[in-house]
Amino acid sequence: MCGIVGYTGSRKVVPVLLEGLRRLEYRGYDSAGIVYQMDGEIVKYRAAGKLANLEKEVDDIIGTDSHTGLGHTRWATHGVPNEDNAHPHSDCTGELVVVHNGIIENYSSLKEELLADGHIFSSETDTEVLAHLIEKYLEKDLVAAVRQALARVEGSYALGVMWAREPDKLIGARNQSPLVMGLGEDACYLASDIPALLPFTREVIFLDDNELVLLEKGSYSIMDIEDGASLEKLPTRIDWNPAMAEKAGYKHFMLKEIYEQPQAIIDTVKGRVFPDTGMIQLPEIGLTDKEVKNIERIALVACGTSWHAALVAKYWIEKWAGIPVDVDIASEFRYRSLLMNERVLTIAISQSGETADTLAGIRRASSLGSRVITICNVVGSTMTREADGVIYTHAGPEISVASPKAFTSQLSALFLLTLYLGQVRGTMDREVRLQLGRALIDIAATIETILPVLQKRIRTMIEDFYTARDFLFVGRGLNFPIALEGALKLKEISYIHAEGYAAGELKHGPIALIDKDMPVLALVPQDAVYQKTVSNVEEIKARQGRILLIGTEGDHHLTTLTDNVLFMPEVLEDLNPLLYTIPAQLLSYEIANRLGCDVDQPRNLAKSVTVE
Ligand code: M6R
């Protein structure tokens, strides 16, 4: 949520800031702004709406000979998305500027105090309080003033601060919102997330909570905000490249990332499953075999799409590893009474590794004695640094809000984990493990083959459905979470109201919604609950619901229920979720695209939810 970028070095700053913001726009797109130093003064440009509006405004000043500045793309929390509320925010003199991601929880009382001191505010944001608070303490030393101000602040922040009187210097500070610095030749960068840095450098340092960094051209110093103690931190090298975060000819990042799924699955599974022996290797979870055998319960914690992956994993782990699994939405988990001990393994699932609720959830579980691991895509993200073990999904940078490849690579990692638990605990026959491990490897090729054919078929099929105002998705067993995920995808990118249900639940209420105008997409692979799901489809048909089915190739019975059937190749039942989510993703994409929606930047959303 909100993207910050900062630069000081020998390049001209405006293009660097704009390039960084372009690569962070998925974090928020309500407004954007940049600020730079010029002849001892601060020059600021801001615009409401997408970054393109700001780009138009700064078209004439791209070549400005300034070498230090800050940029921001906003996801509004306090104050409507207009130009006045756009960052950067200034103090009363206009010489000090701040960009911020997070929420200053005690901003009202601070604002009252600052107003009483005579400060003049020009926005409704919580962030502007920071600019005036730093001004209040500012005499000669910016670092000292920032530290004094932050000592008074409650809440979360990733900050960039710049002062006209200390040219070529930037300050970054972090508490509970992500901030990373990049190291270049004679240059230092600041960013909310790695993609902003990829065109410039891959040497990065992740800031931790309560840390402040002073950046100067080519040098930096990191310190503890509270006591000012100097800190040594080693850079990490990121192996993503800039091209990975570009559209590569696709109309939208979402479509590109749908097509990248086979590779993401291969990269996640590679080196961890041995197809000849069926052995699974996952040393990165950091548990001894004895500890794995001692696990008494698993708590899976996540939000949104990642939560849906967790729901699938519950079926797998309970079936194959015999361990009871609780699945929690992180925003609930973090506040409810938890029964935890050292034999409960908490697993946080997160693409970004920065989701505020999931992070708070694992901190709570850890404080109650649980061992914590995370399944995460972003190297060096906060969760990966705080967890006791990390299973990385190797999906590459994910830009689209809708998270298609994060989902299938999370499923792959969770399936691997299931096989690993079964292997160590002896709850699975070697032969079964071998068969399932091979099937996991093979699923990537299967998806690769069906993708173009499926997309073509779905593009035609949606002509009958894209104007619907509501949609139901139903499935049973392993496919119930896929129904939830399908509904989430459709509603978030097309704004069509969609709900996912366990097919057996229809009769307990939702069936009342069904009439000739209600499309219902049912997932009906020939699995253990096939007949039950087919019966539910019959019930929908009897009430004239408009049916779409996704089922197994060769299942002719489905064509007697509706003309709208998508056939999928037969794979091992356990792997159906990886396969059946693909048509659901494509259906949402094609409908949203047909409706002319902004697929990659759906309204009100941001990719990485770093505030509560
Ligand atoms: O980065 P995370 O996986 O922790 O993000 C969690 C959710 O915000 C995310 O999965 C969200 O629901 C999807 N991007 C929506 O498609």
XYZ file of C-alpha atoms and ligand atoms in Angstrom:
628
model
C 0.000 0.000 0.000
C 1.541 3.274 -1.139
C 4.858 3.137 -2.916
C 7.893 5.153 -1.927
C 10.951 5.777 -4.022
C 13.995 7.895 -3.240
C 17.281 8.588 -4.984
C 20.487 10.467 -4.405
C 23.394 10.017 -6.793
C 24.897 11.152 -10.048
C 21.931 10.430 -12.360
C 19.263 13.002 -13.110
C 16.662 12.277 -10.505
C 13.288 12.791 -12.239
C 13.515 9.818 -14.655
C 14.750 7.596 -11.812
C 11.794 8.552 -9.624
C 9.265 8.055 -12.427
C 10.709 4.684 -13.400
C 10.609 3.591 -9.771
C 7.014 4.775 -9.375
C 5.940 3.012 -12.571
C 7.199 -0.209 -11.036
C 5.477 0.464 -7.736
C 2.153 1.645 -9.074
C 0.585 -1.711 -8.169
C 0.954 -0.617 -4.531
C -1.500 2.262 -4.925
C -2.811 4.428 -7.710
C -5.014 7.101 -6.140
C -2.490 9.904 -6.698
C 1.230 10.366 -7.195
C 3.908 12.946 -6.578
C 7.599 13.673 -6.839
C 9.871 16.174 -5.193
C 13.495 17.111 -5.852
C 16.167 19.552 -4.748
C 17.218 22.405 -7.038
C 19.564 25.244 -6.135
C 18.808 24.931 -2.436
C 15.053 24.761 -2.984
C 12.442 22.031 -3.001
C 10.434 21.548 -6.193
C 7.251 19.519 -5.903
C 4.783 18.068 -8.438
C 1.656 16.148 -7.517
C -1.395 14.888 -9.389
C -4.589 13.070 -8.441
C -5.320 9.749 -10.164
C -2.955 7.396 -11.889
C 0.733 7.991 -12.367
C 0.073 8.885 -16.010
C -1.453 12.187 -14.810
C 1.724 13.085 -12.970
C 3.833 11.990 -15.927
C 1.966 14.447 -18.143
C 2.618 17.248 -15.663
C 6.332 16.623 -15.431
C 6.878 16.007 -19.117
C 8.790 19.296 -19.511
C 11.122 18.827 -16.566
C 12.348 15.280 -17.185
C 15.856 16.538 -17.942
C 16.113 18.747 -14.846
C 19.639 18.759 -13.482
C 18.711 17.613 -9.993
C 20.192 14.514 -8.419
C 18.265 13.979 -5.192
C 14.542 13.440 -4.731
C 11.589 11.407 -3.508
C 8.491 9.977 -5.166
C 5.248 8.472 -3.926
C 2.223 6.634 -5.284
C -0.721 6.680 -2.898
C -3.399 4.287 -1.683
C -5.631 6.591 0.355
C -6.201 5.919 4.049
C -6.826 9.377 5.541
C -8.293 11.940 3.163
C -9.857 11.523 -0.267
C -7.607 10.889 -3.261
C -7.055 14.435 -4.531
C -4.012 16.579 -5.242
C -3.954 18.251 -1.811
C -3.763 14.877 -0.118
C -1.176 13.496 -2.532
C 2.343 13.019 -1.174
C 4.964 14.482 -0.741
C 3.747 16.638 2.135
C 5.612 19.720 3.315
C 6.165 21.594 6.550
C 5.178 25.270 6.939
C 8.377 26.505 5.285
C 8.070 24.230 2.266
C 11.729 23.304 2.795
C 11.083 19.940 4.399
C 9.158 17.162 2.661
C 7.920 13.743 3.672
C 6.585 10.691 1.819
C 4.954 8.006 3.913
C 3.421 4.552 3.762
C 1.506 3.414 6.838
C -0.866 4.961 9.349
C 0.000 7.472 12.071
C -2.539 6.358 14.652
C -2.139 9.295 17.060
C -2.219 11.891 14.293
C -5.301 13.750 15.642
C -3.745 14.571 19.013
C -0.437 15.490 17.356
C -2.263 17.682 14.859
C -4.109 19.509 17.649
C -0.817 20.198 19.379
C 0.834 21.397 16.170
C -2.134 23.615 15.261
C -1.923 25.146 18.727
C 1.784 25.781 18.058
C 0.754 27.716 14.941
C 1.500 25.162 12.204
C -0.612 25.466 9.099
C -1.944 22.298 7.461
C -2.968 21.943 3.867
C -4.220 18.344 3.666
C -6.458 15.893 5.501
C -3.742 13.252 5.756
C -2.108 11.715 8.791
C 1.222 12.041 6.978
C 1.308 15.829 7.008
C 1.551 15.670 10.799
C 4.964 14.059 10.380
C 6.269 16.952 8.284
C 5.204 19.513 10.883
C 6.371 17.410 13.805
C 9.844 17.088 12.307
C 9.783 20.855 11.647
C 8.963 21.425 15.320
C 12.187 19.713 16.392
C 14.342 20.852 13.500
C 17.224 23.146 14.319
C 20.362 22.137 12.464
C 20.353 18.371 12.413
C 17.702 16.598 10.324
C 18.483 13.108 11.649
C 18.066 14.289 15.242
C 14.753 16.003 14.421
C 13.382 12.929 12.637
C 14.320 10.732 15.582
C 12.679 13.117 18.053
C 9.525 13.255 15.960
C 9.337 9.487 15.536
C 9.645 9.027 19.286
C 6.235 10.719 19.531
C 4.539 8.736 16.819
C 2.277 5.710 17.271
C 1.469 3.569 14.264
C 3.194 2.259 11.211
C 5.470 4.006 8.793
C 7.943 3.692 6.012
C 9.214 7.221 5.479
C 11.308 9.243 3.128
C 12.374 12.700 4.320
C 14.308 15.450 2.561
C 15.335 18.959 3.646
C 16.455 21.767 1.347
C 19.138 22.851 3.798
C 20.912 19.492 3.766
C 21.323 18.977 0.027
C 22.004 15.545 -1.461
C 20.750 13.800 1.650
C 17.687 11.645 2.210
C 16.408 9.923 5.300
C 14.482 6.676 5.324
C 12.886 5.184 8.429
C 10.768 2.155 9.086
C 8.321 0.772 11.596
C 5.897 -1.979 10.500
C 5.846 -0.919 6.842
C 8.366 -2.254 4.343
C 11.357 -0.204 3.215
C 14.399 -1.341 1.307
C 17.475 0.599 0.228
C 19.443 -0.023 -2.927
C 23.152 0.466 -3.429
C 24.486 1.698 -6.752
C 27.712 3.188 -7.995
C 27.870 6.633 -6.382
C 24.189 6.346 -5.647
C 21.727 5.239 -3.002
C 18.083 4.356 -3.491
C 15.088 3.944 -1.245
C 11.970 1.960 -2.142
C 8.941 0.242 -0.701
C 9.562 -2.836 -2.779
C 12.248 -4.448 -4.912
C 10.730 -3.959 -8.411
C 11.396 -0.186 -8.143
C 15.108 -0.883 -7.800
C 15.518 -3.571 -10.462
C 16.423 -1.230 -13.369
C 19.188 0.336 -11.271
C 20.653 -2.148 -8.835
C 20.185 -5.582 -7.351
C 22.253 -4.942 -4.212
C 19.762 -4.149 -1.496
C 19.532 -3.799 2.259
C 16.219 -4.485 3.975
C 15.502 -2.122 6.825
C 13.967 -3.585 9.966
C 11.525 -1.977 12.362
C 12.880 0.943 14.336
C 15.704 1.590 11.886
C 16.651 4.837 10.179
C 19.004 5.286 7.276
C 20.775 8.433 6.166
C 21.537 8.256 2.446
C 24.115 10.421 0.753
C 25.578 10.049 -2.733
C 27.118 6.607 -2.627
C 27.258 6.282 1.153
C 24.821 5.507 3.896
C 24.575 4.992 7.622
C 21.954 2.966 9.415
C 21.006 3.526 13.027
C 18.502 2.538 15.661
C 15.794 5.204 15.812
C 15.419 5.063 19.572
C 19.000 5.148 20.818
C 20.834 6.313 17.681
C 23.242 3.358 17.878
C 24.936 2.702 14.565
C 24.024 -0.612 12.859
C 25.948 -2.743 10.369
C 23.819 -4.570 7.810
C 24.974 -6.689 4.923
C 23.529 -6.228 1.422
C 21.524 -9.006 -0.218
C 21.757 -9.704 -3.951
C 18.394 -10.078 -5.684
C 18.280 -12.511 -8.584
C 15.220 -11.033 -10.315
C 15.859 -8.977 -13.427
C 14.024 -5.873 -14.691
C 12.462 -7.687 -17.676
C 10.677 -10.048 -15.301
C 8.624 -7.100 -14.058
C 7.530 -5.970 -17.543
C 4.505 -6.921 -19.636
C 6.524 -8.597 -22.397
C 3.901 -7.896 -25.073
C 0.897 -9.009 -23.047
C -1.992 -6.583 -22.715
C -2.016 -6.931 -18.936
C 0.320 -8.192 -16.243
C -2.467 -10.509 -15.104
C -2.542 -12.326 -18.437
C 1.247 -12.516 -18.526
C 1.274 -13.923 -15.019
C -1.445 -16.461 -15.868
C 0.798 -17.691 -18.687
C 3.853 -17.718 -16.418
C 2.294 -20.292 -14.109
C 3.865 -23.422 -15.630
C 7.331 -21.894 -15.167
C 6.516 -20.676 -11.660
C 5.425 -24.186 -10.699
C 8.569 -25.742 -12.207
C 10.795 -23.217 -10.423
C 9.036 -23.817 -7.120
C 9.272 -27.588 -7.362
C 12.753 -27.814 -8.937
C 15.400 -29.393 -6.740
C 12.874 -30.256 -4.073
C 11.256 -33.386 -5.554
C 13.370 -36.219 -6.846
C 11.284 -37.996 -9.483
C 13.384 -41.170 -9.399
C 13.210 -41.799 -5.686
C 10.153 -39.787 -4.646
C 12.253 -38.102 -1.951
C 11.291 -34.580 -1.005
C 13.906 -32.139 0.265
C 12.852 -29.091 2.249
C 15.765 -28.250 4.554
C 14.757 -24.582 4.520
C 11.841 -25.204 6.875
C 14.462 -25.537 9.576
C 12.844 -28.444 11.472
C 14.576 -31.659 12.469
C 12.821 -34.944 11.666
C 12.129 -35.305 15.366
C 10.430 -31.911 15.438
C 8.381 -32.784 12.357
C 7.245 -36.010 14.005
C 6.298 -34.060 17.110
C 4.004 -31.595 15.355
C 0.652 -31.873 17.057
C -1.265 -29.323 14.963
C -0.668 -26.911 12.084
C -2.111 -23.394 11.975
C -2.262 -21.948 8.467
C -2.598 -18.159 8.452
C -3.084 -15.930 5.405
C -5.277 -13.354 3.671
C -7.249 -13.344 0.420
C -5.926 -15.569 -2.323
C -3.207 -16.915 -0.038
C -5.934 -17.937 2.413
C -7.597 -19.925 -0.367
C -4.316 -21.762 -0.924
C -4.307 -22.557 2.797
C -7.823 -24.009 2.571
C -6.675 -26.426 -0.130
C -3.647 -27.393 1.948
C -5.834 -28.366 4.887
C -7.357 -31.162 2.775
C -3.919 -32.337 1.625
C -2.097 -32.236 4.960
C -4.860 -33.893 6.971
C -5.217 -36.621 4.346
C -1.562 -37.412 3.733
C 0.307 -36.353 6.862
C -2.414 -37.012 9.421
C -1.885 -33.694 11.188
C -4.926 -31.637 12.214
C -4.891 -28.287 10.433
C -6.611 -25.019 11.389
C -6.950 -22.389 8.692
C -7.378 -18.782 9.748
C -7.866 -15.474 8.033
C -4.964 -13.502 9.479
C -7.034 -10.476 10.521
C -9.114 -12.820 12.708
C -6.243 -14.983 13.896
C -4.253 -12.051 15.226
C -7.018 -11.018 17.662
C -8.660 -14.285 18.712
C -7.695 -16.511 21.649
C -5.068 -18.894 20.399
C -4.161 -22.255 21.805
C -0.480 -22.462 20.993
C 2.557 -24.315 22.181
C 5.905 -25.373 20.753
C 4.326 -28.395 19.062
C 1.986 -26.227 17.002
C 3.522 -25.241 13.696
C 2.220 -21.929 12.355
C 2.590 -21.436 8.611
C 2.062 -17.976 7.134
C 1.323 -17.943 3.419
C 2.012 -14.670 1.656
C 3.153 -13.626 -1.794
C 4.581 -10.321 -0.583
C 5.751 -11.305 2.886
C 4.558 -7.864 4.012
C 0.812 -8.251 4.583
C 0.218 -6.463 7.883
C -2.345 -8.893 9.337
C -0.396 -12.007 8.417
C 2.741 -10.510 9.884
C 0.939 -9.612 13.104
C -0.478 -13.148 13.168
C 2.905 -14.838 13.057
C 4.326 -12.453 15.634
C 1.497 -13.395 17.964
C 1.869 -17.136 17.325
C 5.597 -16.885 17.880
C 5.149 -14.985 21.146
C 2.919 -17.838 22.334
C 5.633 -20.400 21.686
C 4.648 -21.700 18.239
C 7.301 -22.440 15.655
C 6.668 -20.285 12.572
C 7.464 -20.865 8.944
C 6.396 -18.852 5.939
C 5.630 -19.729 2.341
C 6.605 -16.565 0.564
C 7.602 -15.205 -2.835
C 9.639 -12.125 -2.000
C 13.205 -12.743 -0.898
C 14.173 -10.722 2.153
C 10.619 -9.564 2.919
C 9.712 -9.008 6.552
C 8.019 -12.380 7.044
C 10.995 -14.249 5.657
C 13.252 -12.449 8.107
C 11.032 -13.061 11.109
C 9.993 -16.662 10.519
C 12.002 -19.627 11.808
C 11.954 -21.171 8.340
C 11.033 -20.128 4.802
C 9.787 -22.070 1.809
C 10.197 -19.716 -1.112
C 7.826 -19.922 -4.037
C 9.909 -19.063 -7.060
C 7.249 -17.246 -9.042
C 9.364 -14.180 -9.910
C 8.060 -10.655 -9.399
C 4.286 -10.530 -9.390
C 2.741 -7.222 -10.417
C -0.940 -7.937 -11.056
C -3.178 -7.406 -8.066
C -5.043 -10.617 -8.838
C -2.111 -12.895 -7.899
C -2.612 -15.784 -10.344
C 0.904 -17.189 -10.286
C 1.346 -16.587 -6.577
C -1.656 -18.837 -5.998
C -0.507 -21.826 -8.044
C 3.068 -21.564 -6.807
C 1.782 -21.444 -3.220
C -0.289 -24.552 -3.940
C 2.822 -26.235 -5.346
C 4.855 -25.345 -2.252
C 2.064 -26.533 0.044
C 1.767 -29.804 -1.847
C 5.520 -30.301 -1.526
C 5.266 -29.593 2.164
C 2.465 -32.158 2.454
C 4.607 -34.803 0.754
C 7.550 -33.878 2.963
C 5.485 -34.183 6.149
C 4.132 -37.522 4.961
C 7.654 -38.710 4.161
C 9.143 -37.750 7.522
C 6.200 -38.930 9.595
C 5.871 -42.154 7.635
C 2.197 -41.584 6.865
C 2.552 -42.116 3.108
C 3.752 -45.085 1.123
C 6.855 -44.395 -0.868
C 5.002 -45.424 -4.053
C 2.192 -42.970 -3.434
C 4.664 -40.187 -2.701
C 6.558 -41.010 -5.861
C 3.365 -40.913 -7.908
C 2.167 -37.639 -6.380
C 5.607 -36.019 -6.675
C 5.799 -36.913 -10.359
C 2.264 -35.702 -10.927
C 3.192 -32.364 -9.386
C 6.111 -32.025 -11.791
C 3.896 -33.005 -14.741
C 1.116 -30.554 -13.940
C 3.219 -27.646 -15.233
C 3.346 -29.131 -18.730
C -0.366 -29.928 -18.635
C -1.199 -26.310 -17.772
C 1.147 -25.041 -20.465
C -0.663 -27.153 -23.081
C -4.197 -26.192 -22.157
C -3.704 -22.454 -21.604
C -4.057 -21.081 -25.178
C -6.899 -23.442 -26.123
C -8.766 -22.651 -22.946
C -8.347 -18.921 -23.352
C -9.761 -19.034 -26.865
C -12.762 -21.080 -25.810
C -13.443 -18.889 -22.764
C -13.227 -15.690 -24.814
C -16.171 -16.939 -26.902
C -18.064 -18.391 -23.995
C -18.143 -15.205 -21.947
C -20.219 -13.401 -24.575
C -23.270 -14.957 -22.902
C -22.176 -14.055 -19.394
C -20.145 -10.885 -19.251
C -23.128 -8.605 -18.632
C -24.293 -10.577 -15.573
C -24.530 -8.605 -12.345
C -24.009 -11.621 -10.068
C -22.204 -14.931 -10.319
C -21.970 -18.019 -8.156
C -19.022 -20.420 -8.080
C -19.496 -23.841 -6.490
C -17.296 -26.833 -5.826
C -16.767 -29.572 -3.280
C -13.777 -30.857 -1.372
C -10.501 -29.645 -2.831
C -12.439 -27.565 -5.315
C -14.450 -25.618 -2.776
C -11.486 -23.249 -2.154
C -11.121 -22.949 -5.938
C -14.747 -21.799 -6.109
C -13.905 -19.156 -3.494
C -10.825 -18.106 -5.418
C -12.746 -17.966 -8.717
C -15.355 -15.700 -7.139
C -12.702 -13.443 -5.613
C -10.925 -13.085 -8.957
C -14.127 -12.193 -10.776
C -15.376 -9.655 -8.257
C -12.087 -7.874 -7.734
C -11.228 -7.271 -11.374
C -14.656 -7.016 -13.056
C -16.753 -5.597 -10.155
C -19.393 -8.265 -10.822
C -20.759 -9.473 -7.521
C -19.584 -13.063 -7.125
C -19.714 -15.597 -4.297
C -18.113 -18.977 -3.869
C -19.906 -21.789 -2.037
C -19.365 -25.382 -1.117
C -21.826 -27.009 -3.524
C -23.467 -28.888 -0.656
C -24.228 -25.590 1.078
C -26.476 -24.288 -1.705
C -29.591 -25.815 -0.192
C -28.887 -24.044 3.079
C -29.624 -20.624 1.671
C -27.896 -19.541 -1.543
C -30.147 -21.649 -3.782
C -32.786 -18.951 -3.180
C -30.723 -16.703 -5.452
C -30.972 -18.992 -8.444
C -33.158 -18.012 -11.360
C -32.736 -17.714 -15.120
C -30.470 -14.686 -14.720
C -27.992 -16.206 -12.283
C -24.860 -17.750 -13.804
C -23.427 -20.579 -11.717
C -20.006 -21.968 -12.462
C -19.597 -25.467 -11.027
C -16.310 -27.351 -10.718
C -17.132 -31.005 -11.401
C -14.014 -33.102 -11.959
C -14.528 -36.866 -11.773
C -13.330 -37.081 -8.203
C -14.574 -38.767 -5.053
C -17.471 -36.307 -4.717
C -18.347 -36.112 -8.415
C -21.851 -37.596 -8.126
C -22.700 -35.303 -5.247
C -21.644 -32.220 -7.188
C -23.514 -33.356 -10.287
C -26.662 -33.672 -8.159
C -26.171 -30.084 -7.021
C -25.846 -29.008 -10.649
C -29.137 -30.791 -11.421
C -30.759 -28.793 -8.640
C -29.464 -25.575 -10.168
C -30.704 -26.630 -13.594
C -34.130 -27.428 -12.179
C -34.322 -23.809 -11.025
C -33.218 -22.513 -14.432
C -29.819 -21.279 -13.307
C -27.422 -20.508 -16.179
C -24.816 -23.209 -15.805
C -21.124 -23.273 -16.712
C -19.232 -26.450 -15.943
C -15.576 -27.287 -15.681
C -15.096 -31.031 -15.736
C -13.066 -33.974 -16.892
C -12.345 -34.584 -20.565
C -14.642 -37.269 -21.937
C -17.379 -36.742 -19.342
C -20.290 -36.627 -21.791
C -22.861 -36.447 -19.072
C -21.874 -32.831 -18.444
C -22.959 -31.817 -21.931
C -26.480 -32.976 -21.110
C -26.576 -30.410 -18.325
C -25.429 -27.379 -20.310
C -23.755 -26.323 -23.539
C -21.166 -24.398 -21.573
C -18.630 -27.015 -20.570
C -14.886 -26.576 -20.318
C -13.090 -29.894 -20.384
C -9.860 -30.399 -18.482
C -7.380 -33.252 -18.852
C -7.592 -35.923 -16.188
C -4.896 -35.613 -13.525
C -4.533 -37.134 -10.071
C -7.427 -35.914 -7.985
C -5.167 -34.188 -5.461
C -3.819 -31.901 -8.142
C -7.163 -30.747 -9.503
C -6.979 -27.416 -7.613
C -3.877 -26.410 -9.576
C -5.600 -27.221 -12.826
C -9.149 -26.040 -12.182
C -8.085 -22.609 -11.013
C -6.715 -21.838 -14.508
C -10.100 -21.617 -16.314
C -11.487 -19.633 -13.371
C -8.639 -17.119 -13.726
C -9.098 -16.882 -17.489
C -12.847 -16.470 -17.166
C -12.399 -13.523 -14.790
C -9.702 -12.022 -16.956
C -11.718 -12.291 -20.178
C -14.869 -10.878 -18.572
C -12.997 -7.955 -17.003
C -11.190 -7.257 -20.243
C -14.466 -7.469 -22.215
C -15.997 -4.953 -19.808
C -13.040 -2.633 -20.321
C -11.996 -2.795 -16.657
C -8.556 -1.830 -15.509
C -7.479 -5.414 -14.903
C -4.110 -4.722 -13.304
C -5.241 -1.811 -11.167
C -8.746 -2.565 -9.943
C -10.442 0.225 -8.056
C -9.862 0.591 -4.321
C -7.246 -2.159 -4.225
C -3.509 -2.282 -3.776
C -1.328 -5.289 -4.254
C 0.431 -5.345 -0.958
C -1.768 -4.636 2.063
C 0.721 -3.263 4.545
C -1.797 -1.515 6.803
C -4.499 -3.098 8.942
O 0.960 -10.795 -0.313
P -0.077 -11.666 0.281
O -0.150 -13.002 -0.340
O 0.023 -11.746 1.782
O -1.455 -10.929 -0.015
C -2.645 -11.387 0.537
C -3.836 -10.836 -0.205
O -3.875 -9.443 -0.109
C -3.814 -11.231 -1.677
O -3.725 -12.613 -1.815
C -5.069 -10.734 -2.399
O -6.214 -11.318 -1.861
C -4.969 -11.069 -3.869
N -3.930 -10.324 -4.475
C -6.273 -10.793 -4.547
O -6.298 -11.405 -5.794
